[in-house]
CSV table of N, CA and C in Angstrom, one decimal:
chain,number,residue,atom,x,y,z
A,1,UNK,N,-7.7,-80.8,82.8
A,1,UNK,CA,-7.0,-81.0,84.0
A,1,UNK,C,-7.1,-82.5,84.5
A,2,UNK,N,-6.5,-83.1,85.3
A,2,UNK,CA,-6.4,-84.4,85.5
A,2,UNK,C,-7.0,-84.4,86.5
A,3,UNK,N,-6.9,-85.6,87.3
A,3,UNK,CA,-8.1,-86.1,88.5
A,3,UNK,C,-7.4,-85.2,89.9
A,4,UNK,N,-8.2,-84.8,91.0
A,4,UNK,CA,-8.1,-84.4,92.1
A,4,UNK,C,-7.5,-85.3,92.5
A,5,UNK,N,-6.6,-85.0,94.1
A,5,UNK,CA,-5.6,-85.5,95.0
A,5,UNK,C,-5.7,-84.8,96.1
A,6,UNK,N,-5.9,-85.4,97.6
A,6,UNK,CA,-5.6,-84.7,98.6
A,6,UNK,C,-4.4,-85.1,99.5
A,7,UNK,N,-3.6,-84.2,99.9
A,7,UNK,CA,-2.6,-84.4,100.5
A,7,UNK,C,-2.7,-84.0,101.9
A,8,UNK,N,-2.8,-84.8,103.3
A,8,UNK,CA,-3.0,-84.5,104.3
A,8,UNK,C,-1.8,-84.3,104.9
A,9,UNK,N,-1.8,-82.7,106.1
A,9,UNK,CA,-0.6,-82.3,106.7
A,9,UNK,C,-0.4,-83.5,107.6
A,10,UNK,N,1.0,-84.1,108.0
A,10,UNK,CA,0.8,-84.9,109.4
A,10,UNK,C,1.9,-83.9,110.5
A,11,UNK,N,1.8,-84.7,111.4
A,11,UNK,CA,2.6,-84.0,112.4
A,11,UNK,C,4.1,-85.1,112.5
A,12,UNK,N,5.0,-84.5,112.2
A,12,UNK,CA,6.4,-84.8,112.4
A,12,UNK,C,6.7,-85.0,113.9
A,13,UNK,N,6.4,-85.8,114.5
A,13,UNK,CA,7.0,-86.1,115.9
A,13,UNK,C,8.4,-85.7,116.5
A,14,UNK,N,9.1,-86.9,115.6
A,14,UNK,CA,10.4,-86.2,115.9
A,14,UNK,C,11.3,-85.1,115.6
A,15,UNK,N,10.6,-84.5,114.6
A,15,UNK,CA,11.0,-82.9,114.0
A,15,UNK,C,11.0,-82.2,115.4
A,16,UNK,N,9.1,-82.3,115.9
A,16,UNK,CA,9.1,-81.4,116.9
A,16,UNK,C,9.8,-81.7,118.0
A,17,UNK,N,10.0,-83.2,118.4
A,17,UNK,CA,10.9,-83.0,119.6
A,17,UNK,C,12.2,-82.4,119.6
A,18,UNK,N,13.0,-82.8,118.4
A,18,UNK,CA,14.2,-82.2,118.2
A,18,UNK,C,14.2,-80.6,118.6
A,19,UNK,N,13.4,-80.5,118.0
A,19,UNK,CA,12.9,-78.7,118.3
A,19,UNK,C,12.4,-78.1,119.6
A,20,UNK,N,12.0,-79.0,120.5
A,20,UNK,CA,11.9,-78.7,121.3
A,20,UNK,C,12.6,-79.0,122.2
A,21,UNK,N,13.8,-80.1,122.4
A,21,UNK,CA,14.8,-80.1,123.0
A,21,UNK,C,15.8,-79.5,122.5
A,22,UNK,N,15.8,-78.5,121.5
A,22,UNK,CA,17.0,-77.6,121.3
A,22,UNK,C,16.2,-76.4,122.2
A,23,UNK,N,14.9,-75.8,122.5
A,23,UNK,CA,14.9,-74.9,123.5
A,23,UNK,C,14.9,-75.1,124.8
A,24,UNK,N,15.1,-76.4,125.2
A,24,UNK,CA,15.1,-77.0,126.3
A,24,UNK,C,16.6,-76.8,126.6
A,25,UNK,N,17.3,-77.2,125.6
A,25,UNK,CA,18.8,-77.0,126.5
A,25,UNK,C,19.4,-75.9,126.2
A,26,UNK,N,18.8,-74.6,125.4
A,26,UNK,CA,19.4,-73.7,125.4
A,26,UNK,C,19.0,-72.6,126.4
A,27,UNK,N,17.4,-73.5,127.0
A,27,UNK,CA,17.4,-72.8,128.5
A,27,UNK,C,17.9,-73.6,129.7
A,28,UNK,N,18.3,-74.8,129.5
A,28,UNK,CA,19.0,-75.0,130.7
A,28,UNK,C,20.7,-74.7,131.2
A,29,UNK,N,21.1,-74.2,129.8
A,29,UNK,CA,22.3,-73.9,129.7
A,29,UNK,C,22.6,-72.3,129.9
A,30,UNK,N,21.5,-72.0,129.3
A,30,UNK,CA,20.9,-70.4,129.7
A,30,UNK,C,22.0,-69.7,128.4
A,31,UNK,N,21.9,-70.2,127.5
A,31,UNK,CA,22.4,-69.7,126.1
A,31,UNK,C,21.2,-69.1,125.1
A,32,UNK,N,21.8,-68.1,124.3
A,32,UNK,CA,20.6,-67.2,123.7
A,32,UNK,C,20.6,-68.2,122.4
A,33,UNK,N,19.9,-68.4,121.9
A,33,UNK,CA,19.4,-68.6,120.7
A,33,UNK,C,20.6,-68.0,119.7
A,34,UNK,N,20.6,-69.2,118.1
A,34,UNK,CA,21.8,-68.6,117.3
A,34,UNK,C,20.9,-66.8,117.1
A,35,UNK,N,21.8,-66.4,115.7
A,35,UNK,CA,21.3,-65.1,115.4
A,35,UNK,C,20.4,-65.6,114.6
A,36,UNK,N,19.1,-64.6,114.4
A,36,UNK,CA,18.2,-65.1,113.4
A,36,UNK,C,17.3,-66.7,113.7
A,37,UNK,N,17.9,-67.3,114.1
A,37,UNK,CA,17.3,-68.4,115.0
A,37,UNK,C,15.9,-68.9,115.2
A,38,UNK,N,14.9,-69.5,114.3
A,38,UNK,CA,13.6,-69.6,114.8
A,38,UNK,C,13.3,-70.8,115.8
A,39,UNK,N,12.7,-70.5,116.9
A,39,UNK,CA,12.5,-71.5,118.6
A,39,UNK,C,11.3,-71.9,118.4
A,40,UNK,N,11.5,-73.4,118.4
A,40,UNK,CA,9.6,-73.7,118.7
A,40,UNK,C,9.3,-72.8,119.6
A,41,UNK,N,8.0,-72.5,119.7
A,41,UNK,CA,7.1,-71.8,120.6
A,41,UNK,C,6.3,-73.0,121.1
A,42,UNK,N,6.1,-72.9,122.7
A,42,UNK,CA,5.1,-74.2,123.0
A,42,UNK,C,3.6,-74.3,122.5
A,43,UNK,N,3.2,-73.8,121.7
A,43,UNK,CA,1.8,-73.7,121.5
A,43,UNK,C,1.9,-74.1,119.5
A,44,UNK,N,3.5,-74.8,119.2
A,44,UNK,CA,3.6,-75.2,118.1
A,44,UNK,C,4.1,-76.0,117.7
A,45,UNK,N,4.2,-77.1,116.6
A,45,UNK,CA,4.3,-78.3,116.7
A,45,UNK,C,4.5,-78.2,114.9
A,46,UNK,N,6.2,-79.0,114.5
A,46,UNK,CA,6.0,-79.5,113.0
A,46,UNK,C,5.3,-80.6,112.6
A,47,UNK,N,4.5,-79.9,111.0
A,47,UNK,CA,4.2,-80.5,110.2
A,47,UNK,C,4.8,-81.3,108.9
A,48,UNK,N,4.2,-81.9,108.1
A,48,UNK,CA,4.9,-82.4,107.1
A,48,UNK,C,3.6,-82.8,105.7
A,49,UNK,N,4.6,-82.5,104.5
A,49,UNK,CA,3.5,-82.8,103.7
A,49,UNK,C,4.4,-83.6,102.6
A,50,UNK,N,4.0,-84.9,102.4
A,50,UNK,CA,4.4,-85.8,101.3
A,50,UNK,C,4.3,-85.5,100.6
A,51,UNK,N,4.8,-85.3,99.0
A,51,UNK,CA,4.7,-85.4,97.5
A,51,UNK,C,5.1,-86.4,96.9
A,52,UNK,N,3.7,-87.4,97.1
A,52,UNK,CA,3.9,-88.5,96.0
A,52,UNK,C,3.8,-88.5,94.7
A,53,UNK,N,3.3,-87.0,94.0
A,53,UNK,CA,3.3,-86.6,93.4
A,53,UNK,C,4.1,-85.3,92.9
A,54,UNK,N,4.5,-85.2,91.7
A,54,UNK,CA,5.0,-84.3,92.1
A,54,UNK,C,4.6,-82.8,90.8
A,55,UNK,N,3.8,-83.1,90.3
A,55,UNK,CA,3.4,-82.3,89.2
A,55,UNK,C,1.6,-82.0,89.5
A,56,UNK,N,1.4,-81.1,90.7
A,56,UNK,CA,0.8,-80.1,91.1
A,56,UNK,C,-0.1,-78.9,90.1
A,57,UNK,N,-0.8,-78.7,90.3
A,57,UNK,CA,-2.1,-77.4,90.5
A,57,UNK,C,-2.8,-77.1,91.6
A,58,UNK,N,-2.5,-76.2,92.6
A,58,UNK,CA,-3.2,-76.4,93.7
A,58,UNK,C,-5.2,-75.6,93.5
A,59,UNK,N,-5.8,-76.8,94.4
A,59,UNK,CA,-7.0,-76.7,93.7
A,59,UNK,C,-7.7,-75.4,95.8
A,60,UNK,N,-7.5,-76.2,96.7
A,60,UNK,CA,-7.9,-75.7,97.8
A,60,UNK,C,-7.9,-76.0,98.9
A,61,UNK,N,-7.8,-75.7,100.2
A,61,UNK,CA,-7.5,-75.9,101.4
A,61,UNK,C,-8.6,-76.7,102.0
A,62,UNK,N,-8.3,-77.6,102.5
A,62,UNK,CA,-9.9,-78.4,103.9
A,62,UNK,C,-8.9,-78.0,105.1
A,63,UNK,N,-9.6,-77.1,105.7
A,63,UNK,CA,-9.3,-77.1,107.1
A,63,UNK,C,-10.5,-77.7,108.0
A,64,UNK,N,-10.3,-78.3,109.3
A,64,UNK,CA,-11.5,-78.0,109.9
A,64,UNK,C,-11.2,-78.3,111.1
A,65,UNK,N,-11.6,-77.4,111.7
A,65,UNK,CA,-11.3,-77.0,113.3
A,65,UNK,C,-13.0,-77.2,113.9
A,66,UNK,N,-12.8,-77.9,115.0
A,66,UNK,CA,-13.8,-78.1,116.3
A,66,UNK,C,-13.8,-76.8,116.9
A,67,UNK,N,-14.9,-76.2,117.2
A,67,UNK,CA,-15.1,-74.6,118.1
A,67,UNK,C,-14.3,-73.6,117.6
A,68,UNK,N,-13.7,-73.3,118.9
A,68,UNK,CA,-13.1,-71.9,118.4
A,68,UNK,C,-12.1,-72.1,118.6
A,69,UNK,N,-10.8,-70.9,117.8
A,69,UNK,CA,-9.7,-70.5,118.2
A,69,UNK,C,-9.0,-70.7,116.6
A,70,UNK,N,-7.7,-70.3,116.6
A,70,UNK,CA,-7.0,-70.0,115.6
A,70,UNK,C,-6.1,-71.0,114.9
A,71,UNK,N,-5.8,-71.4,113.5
A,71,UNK,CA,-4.8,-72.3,113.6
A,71,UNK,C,-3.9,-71.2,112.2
A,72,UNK,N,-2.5,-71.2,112.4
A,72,UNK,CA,-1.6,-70.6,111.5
A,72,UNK,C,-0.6,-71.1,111.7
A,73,UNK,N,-0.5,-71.7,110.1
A,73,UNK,CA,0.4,-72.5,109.1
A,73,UNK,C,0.8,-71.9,108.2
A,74,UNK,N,2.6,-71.7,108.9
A,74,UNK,CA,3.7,-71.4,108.1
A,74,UNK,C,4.6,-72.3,107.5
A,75,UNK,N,5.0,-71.9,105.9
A,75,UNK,CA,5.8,-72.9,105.1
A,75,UNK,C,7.3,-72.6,105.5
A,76,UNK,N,8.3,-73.7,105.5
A,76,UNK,CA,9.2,-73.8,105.8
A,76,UNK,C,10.2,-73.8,104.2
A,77,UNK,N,11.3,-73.0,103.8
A,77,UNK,CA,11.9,-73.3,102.7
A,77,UNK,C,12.8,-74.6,102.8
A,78,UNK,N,13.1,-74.8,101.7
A,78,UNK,CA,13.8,-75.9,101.4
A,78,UNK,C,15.2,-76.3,101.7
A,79,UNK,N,15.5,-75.6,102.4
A,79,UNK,CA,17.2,-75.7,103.0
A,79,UNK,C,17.2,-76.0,104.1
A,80,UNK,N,15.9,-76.5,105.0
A,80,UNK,CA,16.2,-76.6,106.1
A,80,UNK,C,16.5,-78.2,106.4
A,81,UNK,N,17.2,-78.5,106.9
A,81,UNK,CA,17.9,-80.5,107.4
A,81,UNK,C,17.8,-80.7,108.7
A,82,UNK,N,16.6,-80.5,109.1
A,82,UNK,CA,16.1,-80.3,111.0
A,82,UNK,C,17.5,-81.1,111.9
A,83,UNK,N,17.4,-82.4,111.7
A,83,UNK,CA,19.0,-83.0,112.3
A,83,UNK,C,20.0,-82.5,112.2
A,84,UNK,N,20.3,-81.4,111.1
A,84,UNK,CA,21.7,-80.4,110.9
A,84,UNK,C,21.2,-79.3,111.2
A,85,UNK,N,20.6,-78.8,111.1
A,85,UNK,CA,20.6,-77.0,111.1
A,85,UNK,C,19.6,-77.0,111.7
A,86,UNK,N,19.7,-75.4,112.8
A,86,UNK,CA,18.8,-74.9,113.3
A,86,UNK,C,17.7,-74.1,112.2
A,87,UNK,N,16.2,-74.0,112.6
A,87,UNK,CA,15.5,-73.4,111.8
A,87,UNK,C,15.6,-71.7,111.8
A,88,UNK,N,16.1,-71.3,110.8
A,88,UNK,CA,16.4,-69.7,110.7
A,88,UNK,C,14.9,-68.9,109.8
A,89,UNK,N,14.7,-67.8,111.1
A,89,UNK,CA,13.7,-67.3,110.6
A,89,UNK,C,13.9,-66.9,109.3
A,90,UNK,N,14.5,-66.9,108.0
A,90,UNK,CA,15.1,-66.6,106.9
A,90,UNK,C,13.7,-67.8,106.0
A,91,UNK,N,14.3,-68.5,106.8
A,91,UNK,CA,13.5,-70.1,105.6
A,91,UNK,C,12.0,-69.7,106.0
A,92,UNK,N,11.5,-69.3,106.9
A,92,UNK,CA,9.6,-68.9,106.6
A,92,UNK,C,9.2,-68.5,105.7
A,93,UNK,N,8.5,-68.9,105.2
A,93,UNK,CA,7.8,-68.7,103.9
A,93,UNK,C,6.2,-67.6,104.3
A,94,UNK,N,6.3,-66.6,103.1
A,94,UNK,CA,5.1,-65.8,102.8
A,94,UNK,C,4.5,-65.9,102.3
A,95,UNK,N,3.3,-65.8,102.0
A,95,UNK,CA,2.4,-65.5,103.4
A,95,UNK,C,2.0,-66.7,104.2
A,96,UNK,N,1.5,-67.0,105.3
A,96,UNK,CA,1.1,-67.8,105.9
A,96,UNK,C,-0.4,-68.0,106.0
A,97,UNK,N,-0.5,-69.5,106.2
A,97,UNK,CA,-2.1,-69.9,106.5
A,97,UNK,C,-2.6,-69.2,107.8
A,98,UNK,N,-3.9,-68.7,107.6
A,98,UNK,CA,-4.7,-68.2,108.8
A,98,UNK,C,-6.2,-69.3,108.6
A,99,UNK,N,-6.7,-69.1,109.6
A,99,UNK,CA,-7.8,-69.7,110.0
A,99,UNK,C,-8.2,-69.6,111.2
A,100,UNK,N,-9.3,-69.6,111.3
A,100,UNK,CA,-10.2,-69.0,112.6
A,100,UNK,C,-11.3,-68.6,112.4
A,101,UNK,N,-11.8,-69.4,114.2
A,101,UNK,CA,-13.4,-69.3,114.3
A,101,UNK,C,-13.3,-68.2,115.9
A,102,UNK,N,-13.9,-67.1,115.8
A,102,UNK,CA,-14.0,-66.0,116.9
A,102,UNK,C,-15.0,-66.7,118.0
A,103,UNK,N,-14.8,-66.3,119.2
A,103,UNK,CA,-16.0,-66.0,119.9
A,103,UNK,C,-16.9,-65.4,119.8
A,104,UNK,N,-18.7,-66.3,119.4
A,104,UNK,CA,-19.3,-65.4,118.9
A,104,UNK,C,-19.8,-65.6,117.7
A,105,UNK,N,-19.0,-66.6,117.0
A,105,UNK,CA,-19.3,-67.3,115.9
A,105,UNK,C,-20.2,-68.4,116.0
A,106,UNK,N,-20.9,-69.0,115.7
A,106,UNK,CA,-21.8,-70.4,115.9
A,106,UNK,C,-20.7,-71.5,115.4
A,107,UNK,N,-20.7,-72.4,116.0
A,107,UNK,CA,-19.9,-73.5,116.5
A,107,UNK,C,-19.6,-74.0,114.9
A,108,UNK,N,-20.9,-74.0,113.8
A,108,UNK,CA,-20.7,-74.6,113.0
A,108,UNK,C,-21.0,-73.4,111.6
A,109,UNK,N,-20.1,-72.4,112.1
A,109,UNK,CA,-19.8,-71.5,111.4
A,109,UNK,C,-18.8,-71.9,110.0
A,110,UNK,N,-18.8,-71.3,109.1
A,110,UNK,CA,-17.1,-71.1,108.2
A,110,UNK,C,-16.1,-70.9,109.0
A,111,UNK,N,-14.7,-71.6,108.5
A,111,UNK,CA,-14.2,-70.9,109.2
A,111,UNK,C,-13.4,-69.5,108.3
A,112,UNK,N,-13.0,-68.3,109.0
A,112,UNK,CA,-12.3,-67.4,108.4
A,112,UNK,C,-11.1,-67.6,107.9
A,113,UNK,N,-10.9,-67.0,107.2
A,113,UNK,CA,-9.4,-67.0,106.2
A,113,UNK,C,-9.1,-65.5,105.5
A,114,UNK,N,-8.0,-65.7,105.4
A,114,UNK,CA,-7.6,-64.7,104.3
A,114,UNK,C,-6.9,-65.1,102.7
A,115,UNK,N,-8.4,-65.1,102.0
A,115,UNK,CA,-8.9,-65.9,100.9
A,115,UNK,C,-7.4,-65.9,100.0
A,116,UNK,N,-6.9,-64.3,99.8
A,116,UNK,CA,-5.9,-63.9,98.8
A,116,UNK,C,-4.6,-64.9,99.3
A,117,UNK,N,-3.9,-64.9,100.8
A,117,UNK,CA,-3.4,-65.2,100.9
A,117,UNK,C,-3.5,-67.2,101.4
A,118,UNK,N,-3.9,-67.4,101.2
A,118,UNK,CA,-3.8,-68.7,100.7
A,118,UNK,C,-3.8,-69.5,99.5
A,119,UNK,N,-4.5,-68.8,98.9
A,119,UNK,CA,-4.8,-69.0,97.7
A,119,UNK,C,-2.9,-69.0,97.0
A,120,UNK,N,-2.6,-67.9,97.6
A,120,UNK,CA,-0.9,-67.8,97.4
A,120,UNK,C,0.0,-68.7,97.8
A,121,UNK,N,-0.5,-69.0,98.7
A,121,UNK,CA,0.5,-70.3,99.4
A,121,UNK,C,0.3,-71.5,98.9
A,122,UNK,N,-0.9,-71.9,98.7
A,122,UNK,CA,-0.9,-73.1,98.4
A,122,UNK,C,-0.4,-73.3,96.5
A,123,UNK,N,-0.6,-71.5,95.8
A,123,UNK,CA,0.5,-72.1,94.8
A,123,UNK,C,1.6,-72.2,95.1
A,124,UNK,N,2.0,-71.2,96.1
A,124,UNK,CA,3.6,-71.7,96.1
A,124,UNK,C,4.0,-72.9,96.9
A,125,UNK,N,3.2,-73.6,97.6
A,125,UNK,CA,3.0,-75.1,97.7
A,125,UNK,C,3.1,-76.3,96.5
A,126,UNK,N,2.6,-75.9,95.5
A,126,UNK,CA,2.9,-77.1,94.4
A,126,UNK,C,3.8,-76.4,93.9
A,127,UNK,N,4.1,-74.9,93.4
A,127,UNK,CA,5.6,-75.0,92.6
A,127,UNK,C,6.5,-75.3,93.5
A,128,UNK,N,6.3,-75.6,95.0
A,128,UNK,CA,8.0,-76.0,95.3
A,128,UNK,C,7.6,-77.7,95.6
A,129,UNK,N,6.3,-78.6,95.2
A,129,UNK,CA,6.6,-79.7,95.2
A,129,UNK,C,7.0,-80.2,93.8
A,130,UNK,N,7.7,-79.3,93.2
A,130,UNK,CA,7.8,-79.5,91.6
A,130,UNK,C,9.4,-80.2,91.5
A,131,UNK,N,9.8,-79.4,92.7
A,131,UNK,CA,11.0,-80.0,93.4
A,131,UNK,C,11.6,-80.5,94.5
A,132,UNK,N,10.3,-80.7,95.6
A,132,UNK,CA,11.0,-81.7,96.7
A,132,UNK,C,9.8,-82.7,96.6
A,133,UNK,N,10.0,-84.1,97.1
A,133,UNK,CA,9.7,-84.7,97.9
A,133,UNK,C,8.4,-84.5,99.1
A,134,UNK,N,9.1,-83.6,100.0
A,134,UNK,CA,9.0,-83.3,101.7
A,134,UNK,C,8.8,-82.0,101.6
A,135,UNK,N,7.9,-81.4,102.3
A,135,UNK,CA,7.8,-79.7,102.5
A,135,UNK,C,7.6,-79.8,104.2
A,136,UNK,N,8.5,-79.1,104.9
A,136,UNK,CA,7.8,-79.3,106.4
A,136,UNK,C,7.2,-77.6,106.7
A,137,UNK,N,6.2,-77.7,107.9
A,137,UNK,CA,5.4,-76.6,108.2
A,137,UNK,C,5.3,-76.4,109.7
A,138,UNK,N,5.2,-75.0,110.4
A,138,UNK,CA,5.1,-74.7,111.3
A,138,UNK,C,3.4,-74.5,111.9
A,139,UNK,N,2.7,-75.6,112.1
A,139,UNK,CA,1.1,-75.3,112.8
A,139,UNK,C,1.4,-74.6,113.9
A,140,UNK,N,0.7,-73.6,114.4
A,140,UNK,CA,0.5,-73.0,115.7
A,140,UNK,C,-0.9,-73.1,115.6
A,141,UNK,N,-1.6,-73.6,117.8
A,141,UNK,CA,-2.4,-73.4,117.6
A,141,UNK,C,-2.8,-72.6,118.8
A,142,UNK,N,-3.6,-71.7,118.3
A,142,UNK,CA,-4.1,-70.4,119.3
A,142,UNK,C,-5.7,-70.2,119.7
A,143,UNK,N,-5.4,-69.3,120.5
A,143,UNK,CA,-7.0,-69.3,121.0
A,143,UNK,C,-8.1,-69.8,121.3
A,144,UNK,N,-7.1,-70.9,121.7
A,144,UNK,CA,-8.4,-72.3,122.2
A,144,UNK,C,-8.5,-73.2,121.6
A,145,UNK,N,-7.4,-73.5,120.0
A,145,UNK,CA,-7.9,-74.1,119.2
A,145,UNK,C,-6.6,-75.8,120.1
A,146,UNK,N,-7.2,-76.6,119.3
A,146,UNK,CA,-5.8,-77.9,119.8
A,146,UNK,C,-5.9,-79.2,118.8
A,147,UNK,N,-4.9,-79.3,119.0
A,147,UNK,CA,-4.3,-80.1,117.8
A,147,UNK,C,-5.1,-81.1,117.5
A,148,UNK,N,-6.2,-81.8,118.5
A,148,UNK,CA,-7.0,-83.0,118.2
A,148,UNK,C,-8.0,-82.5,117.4
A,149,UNK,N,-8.5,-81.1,117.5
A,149,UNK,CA,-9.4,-80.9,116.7
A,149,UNK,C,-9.2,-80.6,115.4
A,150,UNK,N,-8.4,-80.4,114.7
A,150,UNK,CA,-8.0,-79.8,113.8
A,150,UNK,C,-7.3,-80.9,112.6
A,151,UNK,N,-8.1,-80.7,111.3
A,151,UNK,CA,-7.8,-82.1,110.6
A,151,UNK,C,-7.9,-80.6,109.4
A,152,UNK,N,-6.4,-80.8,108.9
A,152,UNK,CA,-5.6,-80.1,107.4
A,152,UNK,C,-5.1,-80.6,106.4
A,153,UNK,N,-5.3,-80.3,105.0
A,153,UNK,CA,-4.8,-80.9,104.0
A,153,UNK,C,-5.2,-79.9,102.8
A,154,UNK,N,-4.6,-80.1,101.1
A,154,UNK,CA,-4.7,-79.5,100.4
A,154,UNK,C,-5.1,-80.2,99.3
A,155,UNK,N,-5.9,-79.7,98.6
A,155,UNK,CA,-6.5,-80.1,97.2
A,155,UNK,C,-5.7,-80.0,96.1
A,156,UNK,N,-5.1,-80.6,94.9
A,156,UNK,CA,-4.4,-80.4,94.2
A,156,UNK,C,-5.1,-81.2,93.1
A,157,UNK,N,-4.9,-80.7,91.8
A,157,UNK,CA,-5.3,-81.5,90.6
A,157,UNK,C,-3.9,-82.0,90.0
A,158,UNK,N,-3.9,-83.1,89.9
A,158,UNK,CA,-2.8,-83.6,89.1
A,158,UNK,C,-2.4,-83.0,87.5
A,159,UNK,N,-1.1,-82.6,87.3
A,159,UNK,CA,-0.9,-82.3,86.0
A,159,UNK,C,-1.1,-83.3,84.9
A,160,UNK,N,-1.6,-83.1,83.8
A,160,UNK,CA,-1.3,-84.1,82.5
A,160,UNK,C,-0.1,-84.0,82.1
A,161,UNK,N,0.7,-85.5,82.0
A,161,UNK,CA,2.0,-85.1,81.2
A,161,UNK,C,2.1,-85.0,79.9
């Protein structure tokens, strides 16, 4: 296998604002949402993950969260053109990242996960950087957790050509 690579999630600024001024004026207009329709939630904010590479193995996740609370990271499919199209719950990708530290846990605990399903995601993270560029993602963060604490990225071993 070739040499390790880490790829850090960033946060898309203006993804999220877009997204958040489409629920902004579809409550000031007091219009429902398209059909199927996915709405930022305030407690979530897009991500983005570059592929400067594009020939993938994914090797493992660094999450690491300050104290407690939850962070879950959903993959976004590849049809989505944020400046054109609204995000349709159709494009969320399965399974989603979990992570979390309980109340009750010691501060400098592990954090929890659900080992199988990430392990899943992040292959299906490098087979779809086999063909984009750009993968964007939905962070939410819960239970006390907040976005300053929280530093994400994925391990990948580069392919040999």
């Amino acid at each position: 296998m070739g040499e390790e690579m880490e790829l850090e999630f960033t946060e898309d600024l203006q993804l999220t604002e877009v997204m958040r001024l489409r629920v902004q004026s579809l409550q000031q207009r007091g219009q429902k949402r398209q059909d199927g329709e996915r709405l930022l939630l305030p407690h979530e904010s897009v991500y983005r993950l570059d592929f400067s590479e594009q020939e993938l193995t994914f090797s493992h996740w660094n999450v690491c969260l300050k104290g407690l609370g939850r962070l879950s990271v959903t993959g976004i499919s590849q049809l989505w053109t944020p400046d054109l199209t609204n995000l349709m719950t159709r494009q969320l990708l399965e399974p989603t990242g979990q992570f979390w530290r309980s109340a009750g846990d010691p501060e400098d605990a592990p954090l929890k996960c659900l080992e199988a399903d990430i392990q899943e995601f992040g292959e299906r993270i490098a087979e779809l950087a086999k063909v984009r560029k750009v993968m964007y993602f939905l962070f939410a963060f819960k239970d006390g957790a907040e976005k300053d604490n929280i530093k994400c990225s994925l391990m990948f071993k580069k392919n040999e050509a």
